mmCIF file of C-alpha atoms in Angstrom:
data_model
loop_
_atom_site.group_PDB
_atom_site.id
_atom_site.type_symbol
_atom_site.label_atom_id
_atom_site.label_comp_id
_atom_site.label_asym_id
_atom_site.label_seq_id
_atom_site.Cartn_x
_atom_site.Cartn_y
_atom_site.Cartn_z
ATOM 1 C CA MET A 17 121.977 154.078 17.718
ATOM 2 C CA SER A 18 121.487 152.442 21.122
ATOM 3 C CA SER A 19 124.604 151.054 22.891
ATOM 4 C CA THR A 20 124.822 148.232 25.181
ATOM 5 C CA GLY A 21 127.004 149.932 27.321
ATOM 6 C CA ARG A 22 130.180 147.660 26.036
ATOM 7 C CA GLY A 23 133.372 148.792 27.667
ATOM 8 C CA VAL A 24 134.367 152.114 28.918
ATOM 9 C CA THR A 25 134.606 155.419 27.450
ATOM 10 C CA SER A 26 137.251 157.531 28.837
ATOM 11 C CA PRO A 27 137.307 161.048 27.759
ATOM 12 C CA LEU A 28 139.885 162.751 30.056
ATOM 13 C CA CYS A 29 138.095 166.588 31.116
ATOM 14 C CA PHE A 30 140.292 169.131 31.173
ATOM 15 C CA SER A 31 139.838 172.822 31.466
ATOM 16 C CA SER A 32 142.232 175.533 29.821
ATOM 17 C CA ASP A 33 142.113 177.343 33.386
ATOM 18 C CA PRO A 34 144.873 176.120 35.539
ATOM 19 C CA ASN A 35 143.215 177.511 38.612
ATOM 20 C CA SER A 36 139.751 175.995 38.278
ATOM 21 C CA ALA A 37 138.696 173.068 40.632
ATOM 22 C CA PRO A 38 139.762 169.706 39.994
ATOM 23 C CA CYS A 39 137.043 168.247 38.598
ATOM 24 C CA PRO A 40 136.049 170.481 35.362
ATOM 25 C CA ALA A 41 133.544 167.989 34.182
ATOM 26 C CA LEU A 42 131.710 169.253 36.931
ATOM 27 C CA ASN A 43 131.582 172.659 36.675
ATOM 28 C CA LYS A 44 128.737 174.820 35.488
ATOM 29 C CA TYR A 45 128.173 175.575 31.702
ATOM 30 C CA GLY A 46 131.540 176.867 30.490
ATOM 31 C CA GLY A 47 133.632 174.801 32.552
ATOM 32 C CA ALA A 48 134.997 171.872 30.291
ATOM 33 C CA ARG A 49 136.854 171.217 27.123
ATOM 34 C CA GLU A 50 136.949 167.530 25.952
ATOM 35 C CA VAL A 51 140.197 166.039 24.969
ATOM 36 C CA HIS A 52 138.583 162.687 22.936
ATOM 37 C CA SER A 53 141.047 159.393 23.300
ATOM 38 C CA ASP A 54 138.762 156.796 22.676
ATOM 39 C CA ARG A 55 135.426 157.300 21.044
ATOM 40 C CA LEU A 56 132.959 154.328 20.793
ATOM 41 C CA CYS A 57 129.709 155.872 19.623
ATOM 42 C CA ASN A 58 131.220 157.374 16.456
ATOM 43 C CA GLY A 59 132.733 155.367 13.717
ATOM 44 C CA LYS A 60 133.207 157.877 11.120
ATOM 45 C CA ASP A 61 133.405 161.654 12.369
ATOM 46 C CA PHE A 62 131.072 163.706 10.033
ATOM 47 C CA LEU A 63 131.611 166.915 12.147
ATOM 48 C CA ARG A 64 135.202 167.344 13.648
ATOM 49 C CA ASN A 65 134.356 170.244 15.933
ATOM 50 C CA SER A 66 130.979 169.477 17.302
ATOM 51 C CA THR A 67 131.030 172.009 20.368
ATOM 52 C CA PHE A 68 130.060 175.688 18.863
ATOM 53 C CA GLY A 69 129.160 177.356 22.551
ATOM 54 C CA PHE A 70 132.588 177.196 23.923
ATOM 55 C CA GLU A 71 134.662 179.742 21.969
ATOM 56 C CA LYS A 72 136.584 180.672 24.416
ATOM 57 C CA PHE A 73 138.481 177.340 24.655
ATOM 58 C CA GLU A 74 141.182 176.625 21.873
ATOM 59 C CA ARG A 75 142.245 173.020 21.140
ATOM 60 C CA LEU A 76 145.050 172.151 23.649
ATOM 61 C CA SER A 77 147.867 170.177 23.166
ATOM 62 C CA TRP A 78 149.384 167.556 25.739
ATOM 63 C CA SER A 79 152.439 169.322 26.565
ATOM 64 C CA GLN A 80 149.908 172.641 27.499
ATOM 65 C CA ILE A 81 147.946 170.366 29.444
ATOM 66 C CA ILE A 82 150.596 168.717 31.680
ATOM 67 C CA THR A 83 152.059 172.233 32.271
ATOM 68 C CA ASN A 84 148.273 173.487 33.263
ATOM 69 C CA THR A 85 148.165 170.789 35.964
ATOM 70 C CA THR A 86 148.657 172.353 39.662
ATOM 71 C CA ILE A 87 150.878 170.038 42.020
ATOM 72 C CA THR A 88 150.960 171.523 45.508
ATOM 73 C CA VAL A 89 153.361 170.621 48.174
ATOM 74 C CA THR A 90 152.481 171.257 52.138
ATOM 75 C CA ASP A 91 154.334 170.727 55.059
ATOM 76 C CA GLU A 92 151.239 169.287 57.121
ATOM 77 C CA PRO A 93 151.264 165.605 57.566
ATOM 78 C CA ASP A 94 149.220 163.057 55.027
ATOM 79 C CA THR A 95 146.098 161.640 56.343
ATOM 80 C CA LEU A 96 146.539 157.988 56.142
ATOM 81 C CA PHE A 97 143.842 155.515 55.008
ATOM 82 C CA GLN A 98 143.345 152.138 56.429
ATOM 83 C CA LYS A 99 140.791 151.276 53.771
ATOM 84 C CA VAL A 100 139.033 152.646 51.209
ATOM 85 C CA SER A 101 136.252 151.146 50.085
ATOM 86 C CA VAL A 102 134.814 151.971 46.744
ATOM 87 C CA LEU A 103 130.973 150.793 45.482
ATOM 88 C CA VAL A 104 130.018 151.172 42.034
ATOM 89 C CA LYS A 105 126.176 151.037 41.457
ATOM 90 C CA GLY A 106 124.888 150.202 37.758
ATOM 91 C CA HIS A 107 122.236 148.702 35.785
ATOM 92 C CA ASP A 108 124.448 146.635 33.584
ATOM 93 C CA ARG A 109 126.499 144.143 34.428
ATOM 94 C CA SER A 110 128.523 144.194 31.784
ATOM 95 C CA VAL A 111 129.628 147.577 31.906
ATOM 96 C CA LEU A 112 130.554 147.240 35.719
ATOM 97 C CA ASP A 113 132.726 144.287 34.336
ATOM 98 C CA SER A 114 134.874 146.636 32.240
ATOM 99 C CA TYR A 115 134.942 149.188 34.766
ATOM 100 C CA GLU A 116 136.252 146.959 37.489
ATOM 101 C CA PHE A 117 139.023 145.495 34.949
ATOM 102 C CA PHE A 118 139.779 149.083 34.600
ATOM 103 C CA ALA A 119 139.785 150.103 38.018
ATOM 104 C CA THR A 120 142.243 146.984 38.903
ATOM 105 C CA MET A 121 144.428 147.938 36.254
ATOM 106 C CA ALA A 122 144.812 151.480 37.446
ATOM 107 C CA ALA A 123 145.311 150.238 40.760
ATOM 108 C CA LYS A 124 148.000 148.172 40.194
ATOM 109 C CA GLU A 125 149.950 150.560 37.916
ATOM 110 C CA LEU A 126 149.936 153.066 40.601
ATOM 111 C CA GLY A 127 151.006 150.247 43.367
ATOM 112 C CA ILE A 128 147.999 150.479 45.433
ATOM 113 C CA THR A 129 147.372 147.298 47.487
ATOM 114 C CA LEU A 130 144.244 146.011 46.273
ATOM 115 C CA GLY A 131 141.711 143.681 49.076
ATOM 116 C CA ASN A 132 138.941 142.102 48.100
ATOM 117 C CA VAL A 133 137.005 142.699 44.805
ATOM 118 C CA PHE A 134 133.560 141.059 44.988
ATOM 119 C CA GLU A 135 130.115 141.780 43.489
ATOM 120 C CA PRO A 136 127.382 142.136 46.411
ATOM 121 C CA PRO A 137 123.956 140.675 45.274
ATOM 122 C CA LYS A 138 121.827 142.863 43.093
ATOM 123 C CA ASP A 139 118.679 144.664 43.954
ATOM 124 C CA VAL A 140 115.707 144.711 41.822
ATOM 125 C CA LEU A 141 112.895 146.874 42.398
ATOM 126 C CA ARG A 142 109.334 145.899 41.069
ATOM 127 C CA LEU A 143 106.330 147.483 40.223
ATOM 128 C CA THR A 144 102.903 145.929 39.051
ATOM 129 C CA LEU A 145 100.650 147.577 36.989
ATOM 130 C CA LEU A 146 97.207 146.941 35.491
ATOM 131 C CA LYS A 147 97.881 146.213 32.060
ATOM 132 C CA SER A 148 94.774 147.840 30.623
ATOM 133 C CA ILE A 149 93.336 151.211 31.456
ATOM 134 C CA HIS A 150 89.799 149.909 32.469
ATOM 135 C CA ILE A 151 89.146 146.962 33.924
ATOM 136 C CA PHE A 152 90.396 143.666 33.702
ATOM 137 C CA LYS A 153 92.220 143.593 37.184
ATOM 138 C CA LYS A 154 93.620 140.194 36.684
ATOM 139 C CA HIS A 155 95.590 141.167 33.947
ATOM 140 C CA ARG A 156 98.934 143.275 34.927
ATOM 141 C CA VAL A 157 102.078 144.358 33.720
ATOM 142 C CA GLN A 158 105.033 144.171 35.835
ATOM 143 C CA TYR A 159 108.208 146.331 35.522
ATOM 144 C CA GLU A 160 111.356 146.010 37.422
ATOM 145 C CA MET A 161 114.800 147.981 38.066
ATOM 146 C CA ARG A 162 118.107 146.252 38.497
ATOM 147 C CA THR A 163 120.886 147.548 40.278
ATOM 148 C CA HIS A 164 123.934 145.803 40.375
ATOM 149 C CA TYR A 165 127.073 146.338 42.309
ATOM 150 C CA ARG A 166 130.569 145.999 42.341
ATOM 151 C CA CYS A 167 132.718 146.772 45.256
ATOM 152 C CA LEU A 168 136.561 147.539 45.595
ATOM 153 C CA GLU A 169 138.561 147.710 48.505
ATOM 154 C CA LEU A 170 141.848 149.000 48.817
ATOM 155 C CA PHE A 171 144.127 149.139 52.018
ATOM 156 C CA ARG A 172 146.580 151.380 53.325
ATOM 157 C CA LEU A 173 146.669 154.185 51.203
ATOM 158 C CA THR A 174 148.069 158.155 51.548
ATOM 159 C CA GLY A 175 145.345 160.925 51.214
ATOM 160 C CA SER A 176 147.245 162.078 48.297
ATOM 161 C CA THR A 177 147.240 158.408 46.655
ATOM 162 C CA ALA A 178 143.602 158.273 47.372
ATOM 163 C CA GLN A 179 142.773 161.635 46.021
ATOM 164 C CA VAL A 180 144.813 160.953 42.769
ATOM 165 C CA TYR A 181 143.400 157.482 42.267
ATOM 166 C CA LEU A 182 139.712 158.705 43.233
ATOM 167 C CA GLU A 183 139.998 161.348 40.743
ATOM 168 C CA TYR A 184 141.133 159.268 37.874
ATOM 169 C CA ILE A 185 138.573 156.630 38.665
ATOM 170 C CA GLN A 186 135.587 159.116 38.826
ATOM 171 C CA ARG A 187 136.589 161.000 35.554
ATOM 172 C CA ASN A 188 136.397 157.852 33.584
ATOM 173 C CA LEU A 189 133.075 156.740 35.332
ATOM 174 C CA PRO A 190 130.775 155.713 32.461
ATOM 175 C CA GLU A 191 127.366 157.183 31.940
ATOM 176 C CA GLY A 192 124.712 155.552 34.173
ATOM 177 C CA VAL A 193 127.143 154.488 36.561
ATOM 178 C CA ALA A 194 127.289 156.007 40.661
ATOM 179 C CA MET A 195 129.615 155.370 43.051
ATOM 180 C CA GLU A 196 129.838 155.763 46.748
ATOM 181 C CA VAL A 197 133.168 156.109 48.502
ATOM 182 C CA SER A 198 133.795 155.145 51.832
ATOM 183 C CA LYS A 199 137.027 155.766 53.832
ATOM 184 C CA ILE A 200 138.548 154.598 57.129
ATOM 185 C CA ALA A 201 141.272 156.838 58.187
ATOM 186 C CA VAL A 202 143.779 156.191 60.729
ATOM 187 C CA ALA A 203 144.645 159.081 63.150
ATOM 188 C CA LYS A 204 147.232 159.050 66.308
ATOM 189 C CA VAL A 205 145.381 158.517 69.758
ATOM 190 C CA PRO A 206 145.577 162.104 71.522
ATOM 191 C CA GLU A 207 147.940 162.458 74.101
ATOM 192 C CA HIS A 208 145.543 163.069 76.992
ATOM 193 C CA ILE A 209 144.049 159.749 76.534
ATOM 194 C CA LEU A 210 147.031 157.330 76.102
ATOM 195 C CA GLN A 211 147.676 156.533 79.860
ATOM 196 C CA PRO A 212 144.605 155.501 82.002
ATOM 197 C CA MET A 213 143.401 158.401 84.637
ATOM 198 C CA TRP A 214 143.857 156.132 87.743
ATOM 199 C CA GLU A 215 147.343 155.448 87.063
ATOM 200 C CA GLU A 216 148.699 159.025 86.875
ATOM 201 C CA PRO A 217 149.979 160.473 89.357
ATOM 202 C CA THR A 218 148.045 163.823 90.315
ATOM 203 C CA ALA A 219 149.935 167.318 90.460
ATOM 204 C CA ASP A 220 148.613 167.841 93.964
ATOM 205 C CA ASN A 221 148.042 165.693 96.996
ATOM 206 C CA ALA A 222 144.510 165.338 96.882
ATOM 207 C CA PRO A 223 143.096 161.982 96.797
ATOM 208 C CA SER A 224 142.578 160.467 93.236
ATOM 209 C CA PRO A 225 139.059 160.442 91.859
ATOM 210 C CA THR A 226 138.524 156.653 91.827
ATOM 211 C CA ALA A 227 139.416 156.605 95.803
ATOM 212 C CA ASP A 228 135.771 156.754 97.018
ATOM 213 C CA LEU A 229 134.757 154.054 94.303
ATOM 214 C CA LYS A 230 137.440 151.754 95.304
ATOM 215 C CA GLY A 231 136.693 151.869 99.078
ATOM 216 C CA MET B 158 87.909 136.344 29.771
ATOM 217 C CA ALA B 159 89.244 133.363 27.344
ATOM 218 C CA ALA B 160 86.204 131.455 25.502
ATOM 219 C CA SER B 161 85.718 128.460 26.992
ATOM 220 C CA LEU B 162 86.201 125.263 24.572
ATOM 221 C CA SER B 163 83.319 122.730 24.018
ATOM 222 C CA SER B 164 83.776 119.178 25.137
ATOM 223 C CA SER B 165 83.461 117.576 21.575
ATOM 224 C CA PRO B 166 86.913 116.708 19.639
ATOM 225 C CA CYS B 167 85.585 118.366 16.305
ATOM 226 C CA ALA B 168 85.034 121.872 18.224
ATOM 227 C CA MET B 169 88.445 121.800 19.964
ATOM 228 C CA MET B 170 90.399 121.043 16.472
ATOM 229 C CA LEU B 171 88.333 124.353 15.235
ATOM 230 C CA VAL B 172 89.315 126.730 17.485
ATOM 231 C CA ARG B 173 93.060 125.839 18.186
ATOM 232 C CA ASN B 174 94.782 128.290 15.661
ATOM 233 C CA VAL B 175 92.229 131.397 16.171
ATOM 234 C CA THR B 176 93.182 134.333 18.007
ATOM 235 C CA LEU B 177 89.757 134.468 20.429
ATOM 236 C CA LEU B 178 89.815 138.040 21.397
ATOM 237 C CA PHE B 179 90.846 141.313 19.589
ATOM 238 C CA GLY B 180 93.882 142.965 21.293
ATOM 239 C CA MET B 181 95.006 140.243 23.196
ATOM 240 C CA GLY B 182 98.588 139.784 23.580
ATOM 241 C CA ASN B 183 101.039 142.786 24.661
ATOM 242 C CA HIS B 184 101.020 145.911 22.377
ATOM 243 C CA ALA B 185 103.732 147.722 24.117
ATOM 244 C CA ALA B 186 106.530 148.969 21.962
ATOM 245 C CA ARG B 187 106.092 146.212 19.123
ATOM 246 C CA ILE B 188 105.603 146.865 15.417
ATOM 247 C CA ARG B 189 103.313 144.058 14.431
ATOM 248 C CA VAL B 190 104.178 141.812 11.440
ATOM 249 C CA GLY B 191 102.778 142.700 8.180
ATOM 250 C CA LYS B 192 103.300 142.335 4.362
ATOM 251 C CA GLY B 193 107.167 142.527 4.533
ATOM 252 C CA ASP B 194 107.446 146.072 2.748
ATOM 253 C CA ARG B 195 107.890 148.047 5.921
ATOM 254 C CA GLY B 196 111.702 148.493 7.086
ATOM 255 C CA VAL B 197 112.389 148.481 10.774
ATOM 256 C CA THR B 198 115.448 149.630 12.731
ATOM 257 C CA TYR B 199 117.108 146.964 15.267
ATOM 258 C CA GLU B 200 115.789 149.825 18.073
ATOM 259 C CA GLN B 201 112.040 148.919 16.900
ATOM 260 C CA ALA B 202 112.493 145.627 15.841
ATOM 261 C CA LEU B 203 113.265 144.120 19.117
ATOM 262 C CA HIS B 204 110.274 143.915 22.308
ATOM 263 C CA PRO B 205 110.807 145.923 25.012
ATOM 264 C CA HIS B 206 111.701 142.588 27.042
ATOM 265 C CA HIS B 207 114.712 142.501 25.248
ATOM 266 C CA ILE B 208 116.126 145.302 26.980
ATOM 267 C CA GLY B 209 119.481 144.710 28.863
ATOM 268 C CA HIS B 210 119.628 141.242 26.955
ATOM 269 C CA ARG B 211 119.910 142.514 23.264
ATOM 270 C CA LYS B 212 118.988 145.776 23.481
ATOM 271 C CA GLY B 213 120.590 148.857 25.187
ATOM 272 C CA TRP B 214 119.205 151.646 27.114
ATOM 273 C CA LEU B 215 118.432 154.992 25.322
ATOM 274 C CA SER B 216 118.586 156.972 28.095
ATOM 275 C CA GLN B 217 121.526 156.448 30.661
ATOM 276 C CA HIS B 218 122.015 158.397 33.860
ATOM 277 C CA PRO B 219 122.518 157.044 37.466
ATOM 278 C CA CYS B 220 119.388 158.446 38.898
ATOM 279 C CA ASN B 221 117.277 155.273 38.561
ATOM 280 C CA LEU B 222 119.414 153.196 40.703
ATOM 281 C CA LYS B 223 118.913 152.247 44.291
ATOM 282 C CA GLY B 224 119.507 155.272 46.748
ATOM 283 C CA GLU B 225 119.832 157.850 44.161
ATOM 284 C CA GLU B 226 117.801 161.023 43.646
ATOM 285 C CA GLY B 227 116.467 162.906 40.708
ATOM 286 C CA ALA B 228 114.759 160.485 38.498
ATOM 287 C CA ALA B 229 111.677 162.462 37.647
ATOM 288 C CA ASP B 230 113.936 165.751 36.492
ATOM 289 C CA ARG B 231 115.915 163.660 34.413
ATOM 290 C CA ALA B 232 113.054 162.042 32.966
ATOM 291 C CA LEU B 233 111.217 165.501 32.228
ATOM 292 C CA GLU B 234 114.875 166.639 30.735
ATOM 293 C CA ASP B 235 114.787 163.376 28.487
ATOM 294 C CA VAL B 236 111.746 163.981 27.313
ATOM 295 C CA PHE B 237 111.998 167.675 26.462
ATOM 296 C CA ILE B 238 115.292 166.953 24.576
ATOM 297 C CA ARG B 239 113.416 164.012 22.424
ATOM 298 C CA ARG B 240 111.039 166.418 20.831
ATOM 299 C CA PHE B 241 113.722 169.041 20.594
ATOM 300 C CA MET B 242 115.538 167.122 18.577
ATOM 301 C CA PHE B 243 112.964 165.794 16.744
ATOM 302 C CA GLY B 244 111.892 169.402 15.654
ATOM 303 C CA THR B 245 115.134 170.752 15.235
ATOM 304 C CA PHE B 246 116.215 167.893 12.619
ATOM 305 C CA HIS B 247 112.819 167.530 11.316
ATOM 306 C CA GLY B 248 112.685 164.530 9.380
ATOM 307 C CA CYS B 249 116.346 163.697 9.205
ATOM 308 C CA LEU B 250 116.428 161.421 12.522
ATOM 309 C CA ALA B 251 116.889 157.665 11.539
ATOM 310 C CA ASN B 252 116.696 156.380 15.127
ATOM 311 C CA GLU B 253 115.830 157.332 18.837
ATOM 312 C CA VAL B 254 118.024 159.849 20.156
ATOM 313 C CA VAL B 255 120.360 158.415 23.054
ATOM 314 C CA ILE B 256 121.190 160.826 26.028
ATOM 315 C CA LYS B 257 124.197 159.936 28.238
ATOM 316 C CA ARG B 258 124.720 161.984 31.413
ATOM 317 C CA ARG B 259 128.550 161.791 32.387
ATOM 318 C CA GLY B 260 128.397 164.120 35.808
ATOM 319 C CA ASN B 261 127.102 167.505 34.772
ATOM 320 C CA LEU B 262 127.968 166.957 31.429
ATOM 321 C CA LEU B 263 124.941 166.186 28.897
ATOM 322 C CA ILE B 264 126.143 164.016 25.582
ATOM 323 C CA VAL B 265 122.857 163.389 22.948
ATOM 324 C CA CYS B 266 123.740 160.983 20.318
ATOM 325 C CA ALA B 267 121.564 160.976 17.182
ATOM 326 C CA LEU B 268 121.809 159.044 13.967
ATOM 327 C CA MET B 269 120.686 161.337 10.873
ATOM 328 C CA LEU B 270 119.760 160.702 7.372
ATOM 329 C CA GLN B 271 121.784 163.207 4.950
ATOM 330 C CA LYS B 272 118.561 165.317 4.178
ATOM 331 C CA LEU B 273 120.014 168.858 4.762
ATOM 332 C CA PRO B 274 123.787 169.828 2.900
ATOM 333 C CA PRO B 275 126.609 169.855 5.908
ATOM 334 C CA GLN B 276 126.445 173.715 6.655
ATOM 335 C CA LYS B 277 122.864 173.498 7.896
ATOM 336 C CA PHE B 278 124.008 170.867 10.228
ATOM 337 C CA TYR B 279 126.662 172.368 11.681
ATOM 338 C CA PHE B 280 124.623 175.386 12.300
ATOM 339 C CA LEU B 281 121.915 173.259 13.877
ATOM 340 C CA THR B 282 123.917 171.651 15.780
ATOM 341 C CA GLY B 283 125.749 174.702 17.461
ATOM 342 C CA TYR B 284 122.379 176.308 18.024
ATOM 343 C CA THR B 285 121.057 173.014 19.848
ATOM 344 C CA GLU B 286 124.330 173.078 21.853
ATOM 345 C CA SER B 287 124.166 176.710 22.981
ATOM 346 C CA LEU B 288 120.200 176.552 23.608
ATOM 347 C CA LEU B 289 120.300 173.168 25.544
ATOM 348 C CA SER B 290 123.195 174.426 27.753
ATOM 349 C CA HIS B 291 121.352 177.803 28.397
ATOM 350 C CA PHE B 292 118.269 175.873 29.568
ATOM 351 C CA TYR B 293 120.002 173.229 31.747
ATOM 352 C CA LYS B 294 122.922 175.337 32.858
ATOM 353 C CA CYS B 295 125.333 172.272 32.174
ATOM 354 C CA PRO B 296 127.470 171.741 28.853
ATOM 355 C CA VAL B 297 125.534 170.031 26.240
ATOM 356 C CA LYS B 298 127.337 167.819 23.757
ATOM 357 C CA LEU B 299 125.813 166.720 20.321
ATOM 358 C CA GLU B 300 127.274 163.485 18.462
ATOM 359 C CA ILE B 301 125.813 163.268 15.105
ATOM 360 C CA GLN B 302 126.680 160.428 12.788
ATOM 361 C CA THR B 303 124.875 160.718 9.277
ATOM 362 C CA LEU B 304 124.062 158.150 6.773
ATOM 363 C CA GLN B 305 122.832 157.731 3.329
ATOM 364 C CA LYS B 306 119.917 155.898 3.914
ATOM 365 C CA GLN B 307 117.963 154.639 6.997
ATOM 366 C CA ALA B 308 119.584 151.749 8.472
ATOM 367 C CA VAL B 309 116.945 148.845 8.105
ATOM 368 C CA TYR B 310 117.741 145.699 10.288
ATOM 369 C CA LYS B 311 114.653 143.785 9.123
ATOM 370 C CA TYR B 312 111.437 144.062 6.925
ATOM 371 C CA LEU B 313 108.120 143.662 8.670
#
């Protein structure tokens, strides 16, 4: 039952413990319980409950899941990002196509300004091996591993928006796809370097430090 | 390696359609054409150069991508999981086992024949899931679909 990876399967992983880390799918054994929204593998489920090792988790209803998620409000100012660049890598171009469609749609729904969505050129790793186990040096076999890329650029986000969007994107990452995120943050210039030193009047009447250089 | 053709025209006619040497041509993951009585699944019927074009991947993880690590560990895990599945569900596997990894989660998808009663399937799935999750320290999910008989793509 090999799939060509068409489309994005999106099981959203939730844990029944409200105090757990934000990504329960990444926890060790016993951390995740899947709520299946869309299953592309099984046309007809022969076995409804296929997980037997996790007896301590009951089936959660949607209302329970919504009340269990934690929302914290703090007084510190949110980090501001000038640009968040998401690079997705995969072996299958069609998987990356559908993932790009999903990510751009999610960004539009959340009102995030999308910049450039482009495809960097693929990288191919080729290995040449001997075809035969003994002699026949002239006959070889070549294998290659192709890595396709897709890059999404998002501009002018707040830290919380970025966190929510990236978490949503990463939970729905298809299997066999890797992601690299680079963020460029905007920070306030520290006060002590706002004015150049030679324009500042010094506290005592000592000569300014650049007097010797000028003269 | 190839036999040299003689210059006379009748000799050239003779050697035109004859396989000159035993074992020539690729033999990797191919079932040779036979009498037409052997049923073959889609996975077996397509040759390895069709991977990525007409065939998918049996094991999906990000470790073989450029700049990612852990390929050897995943390969070893995959080999063990396939042998484990073959042994636990002996005689029931209709097709190759597909292994997917999403984050820490390991999903093993298999097509089975209905050779065992459903209660035994339930027990074996639970057994496999708990044993594999103890071995690999990550949640393991088994997705099984059963068929009445083998899904044959063509007869070779």
